[in-house]
Amino acid sequence: MGKPVAWFDITAKDSAKSRAFYSEVFGWKIDFDPDMNYGMIDPGASEGIPGGIGEVGEYTPAGVVMYVVVDDAEETLKQIGSLGGQQDTPPYDIPGIGKMAVFRDPDGNRIGLWQR
């Protein structure tokens, strides 16, 4: 069975400016959490996937990452490595959310994994 894309992140050097930009352009409601410096996006539509906007950091360069749901992040990273991809951000736990990781495909694109 295929694995769905379930989340996206937009990472920006000035996340406040990006939150304002996307909110204005697309009408997204963005619930900002100052402790995490992260805004949860409610696209306000019955279709599409949710996401968030955060700040550039040690493991998060500017860009967009989509997260694909997988059964086992570590095993999926092993498979990715055997097929020419490489781990970018090691698996990490987010309480109440699951485990996430980021890899680079053979062309260098950053893609996320989400183990619920």
mmCIF file with all atom_site columns, C-alpha atoms in Angstrom, residues 2-9 38 59-60 64-83 85-94 97-106 109-116:
data_model
loop_
_atom_site.group_PDB
_atom_site.id
_atom_site.type_symbol
_atom_site.label_atom_id
_atom_site.label_alt_id
_atom_site.label_comp_id
_atom_site.label_asym_id
_atom_site.label_entity_id
_atom_site.label_seq_id
_atom_site.pdbx_PDB_ins_code
_atom_site.Cartn_x
_atom_site.Cartn_y
_atom_site.Cartn_z
_atom_site.occupancy
_atom_site.B_iso_or_equiv
_atom_site.pdbx_formal_charge
_atom_site.auth_seq_id
_atom_site.auth_comp_id
_atom_site.auth_asym_id
_atom_site.auth_atom_id
_atom_site.pdbx_PDB_model_num
ATOM 1  C CA . GLY A 1 2   ? 1.230  3.507  -0.791 1.00 0.00 ? 2   GLY A CA 1
ATOM 2  C CA . LYS A 1 3   ? 2.321  6.015  1.823  1.00 0.00 ? 3   LYS A CA 1
ATOM 3  C CA . PRO A 1 4   ? 0.514  9.395  1.954  1.00 0.00 ? 4   PRO A CA 1
ATOM 4  C CA . VAL A 1 5   ? 2.020  12.839 2.341  1.00 0.00 ? 5   VAL A CA 1
ATOM 5  C CA . ALA A 1 6   ? 0.549  14.033 5.641  1.00 0.00 ? 6   ALA A CA 1
ATOM 6  C CA . TRP A 1 7   ? 2.328  17.273 6.551  1.00 0.00 ? 7   TRP A CA 1
ATOM 7  C CA . PHE A 1 8   ? 4.500  20.041 5.166  1.00 0.00 ? 8   PHE A CA 1
ATOM 8  C CA . ASP A 1 9   ? 6.935  22.496 6.724  1.00 0.00 ? 9   ASP A CA 1
ATOM 9  C CA . TYR A 1 38  ? 6.416  27.654 14.994 1.00 0.00 ? 38  TYR A CA 1
ATOM 10 C CA . TYR A 1 59  ? 18.851 20.941 11.090 1.00 0.00 ? 59  TYR A CA 1
ATOM 11 C CA . THR A 1 60  ? 16.371 23.083 9.195  1.00 0.00 ? 60  THR A CA 1
ATOM 12 C CA . VAL A 1 64  ? 9.893  23.329 2.049  1.00 0.00 ? 64  VAL A CA 1
ATOM 13 C CA . VAL A 1 65  ? 9.718  19.724 3.261  1.00 0.00 ? 65  VAL A CA 1
ATOM 14 C CA . MET A 1 66  ? 6.806  17.352 2.826  1.00 0.00 ? 66  MET A CA 1
ATOM 15 C CA . TYR A 1 67  ? 6.430  14.504 5.333  1.00 0.00 ? 67  TYR A CA 1
ATOM 16 C CA . VAL A 1 68  ? 5.443  11.011 4.198  1.00 0.00 ? 68  VAL A CA 1
ATOM 17 C CA . VAL A 1 69  ? 3.825  8.624  6.691  1.00 0.00 ? 69  VAL A CA 1
ATOM 18 C CA . VAL A 1 70  ? 5.908  5.461  7.231  1.00 0.00 ? 70  VAL A CA 1
ATOM 19 C CA . ASP A 1 71  ? 5.627  2.465  9.547  1.00 0.00 ? 71  ASP A CA 1
ATOM 20 C CA . ASP A 1 72  ? 9.245  2.613  10.758 1.00 0.00 ? 72  ASP A CA 1
ATOM 21 C CA . ALA A 1 73  ? 11.477 5.662  10.252 1.00 0.00 ? 73  ALA A CA 1
ATOM 22 C CA . GLU A 1 74  ? 14.755 3.843  10.973 1.00 0.00 ? 74  GLU A CA 1
ATOM 23 C CA . GLU A 1 75  ? 14.017 0.986  8.564  1.00 0.00 ? 75  GLU A CA 1
ATOM 24 C CA . THR A 1 76  ? 12.869 3.430  5.891  1.00 0.00 ? 76  THR A CA 1
ATOM 25 C CA . LEU A 1 77  ? 16.125 5.393  6.279  1.00 0.00 ? 77  LEU A CA 1
ATOM 26 C CA . LYS A 1 78  ? 18.093 2.171  5.754  1.00 0.00 ? 78  LYS A CA 1
ATOM 27 C CA . GLN A 1 79  ? 16.157 1.518  2.546  1.00 0.00 ? 79  GLN A CA 1
ATOM 28 C CA . ILE A 1 80  ? 16.697 5.122  1.437  1.00 0.00 ? 80  ILE A CA 1
ATOM 29 C CA . GLY A 1 81  ? 20.449 4.734  1.988  1.00 0.00 ? 81  GLY A CA 1
ATOM 30 C CA . SER A 1 82  ? 20.542 1.532  -0.058 1.00 0.00 ? 82  SER A CA 1
ATOM 31 C CA . LEU A 1 83  ? 18.812 3.347  -2.929 1.00 0.00 ? 83  LEU A CA 1
ATOM 32 C CA . GLY A 1 85  ? 19.559 8.721  -0.604 1.00 0.00 ? 85  GLY A CA 1
ATOM 33 C CA . GLN A 1 86  ? 21.034 9.855  2.695  1.00 0.00 ? 86  GLN A CA 1
ATOM 34 C CA . GLN A 1 87  ? 19.836 10.801 6.156  1.00 0.00 ? 87  GLN A CA 1
ATOM 35 C CA . ASP A 1 88  ? 19.718 14.568 6.706  1.00 0.00 ? 88  ASP A CA 1
ATOM 36 C CA . THR A 1 89  ? 18.079 14.860 10.149 1.00 0.00 ? 89  THR A CA 1
ATOM 37 C CA . PRO A 1 90  ? 18.167 11.794 12.403 1.00 0.00 ? 90  PRO A CA 1
ATOM 38 C CA . PRO A 1 91  ? 14.882 10.430 13.771 1.00 0.00 ? 91  PRO A CA 1
ATOM 39 C CA . TYR A 1 92  ? 13.552 12.431 16.700 1.00 0.00 ? 92  TYR A CA 1
ATOM 40 C CA . ASP A 1 93  ? 10.460 12.086 18.891 1.00 0.00 ? 93  ASP A CA 1
ATOM 41 C CA . ILE A 1 94  ? 7.750  14.720 19.132 1.00 0.00 ? 94  ILE A CA 1
ATOM 42 C CA . ILE A 1 97  ? 2.871  13.387 17.367 1.00 0.00 ? 97  ILE A CA 1
ATOM 43 C CA . GLY A 1 98  ? 5.323  10.564 16.656 1.00 0.00 ? 98  GLY A CA 1
ATOM 44 C CA . LYS A 1 99  ? 8.817  10.231 15.297 1.00 0.00 ? 99  LYS A CA 1
ATOM 45 C CA . MET A 1 100 ? 10.130 12.362 12.438 1.00 0.00 ? 100 MET A CA 1
ATOM 46 C CA . ALA A 1 101 ? 13.278 12.364 10.311 1.00 0.00 ? 101 ALA A CA 1
ATOM 47 C CA . VAL A 1 102 ? 14.468 14.065 7.125  1.00 0.00 ? 102 VAL A CA 1
ATOM 48 C CA . PHE A 1 103 ? 16.478 12.593 4.265  1.00 0.00 ? 103 PHE A CA 1
ATOM 49 C CA . ARG A 1 104 ? 17.889 13.785 0.968  1.00 0.00 ? 104 ARG A CA 1
ATOM 50 C CA . ASP A 1 105 ? 16.908 11.921 -2.167 1.00 0.00 ? 105 ASP A CA 1
ATOM 51 C CA . PRO A 1 106 ? 19.564 11.141 -4.820 1.00 0.00 ? 106 PRO A CA 1
ATOM 52 C CA . ASN A 1 109 ? 15.842 17.200 -2.261 1.00 0.00 ? 109 ASN A CA 1
ATOM 53 C CA . ARG A 1 110 ? 14.876 17.214 1.438  1.00 0.00 ? 110 ARG A CA 1
ATOM 54 C CA . ILE A 1 111 ? 11.916 14.930 2.243  1.00 0.00 ? 111 ILE A CA 1
ATOM 55 C CA . GLY A 1 112 ? 10.534 14.091 5.682  1.00 0.00 ? 112 GLY A CA 1
ATOM 56 C CA . LEU A 1 113 ? 9.378  10.848 7.258  1.00 0.00 ? 113 LEU A CA 1
ATOM 57 C CA . TRP A 1 114 ? 6.610  10.701 9.851  1.00 0.00 ? 114 TRP A CA 1
ATOM 58 C CA . GLN A 1 115 ? 6.206  7.580  11.956 1.00 0.00 ? 115 GLN A CA 1
ATOM 59 C CA . ARG A 1 116 ? 2.925  8.001  13.857 1.00 0.00 ? 116 ARG A CA 1
#
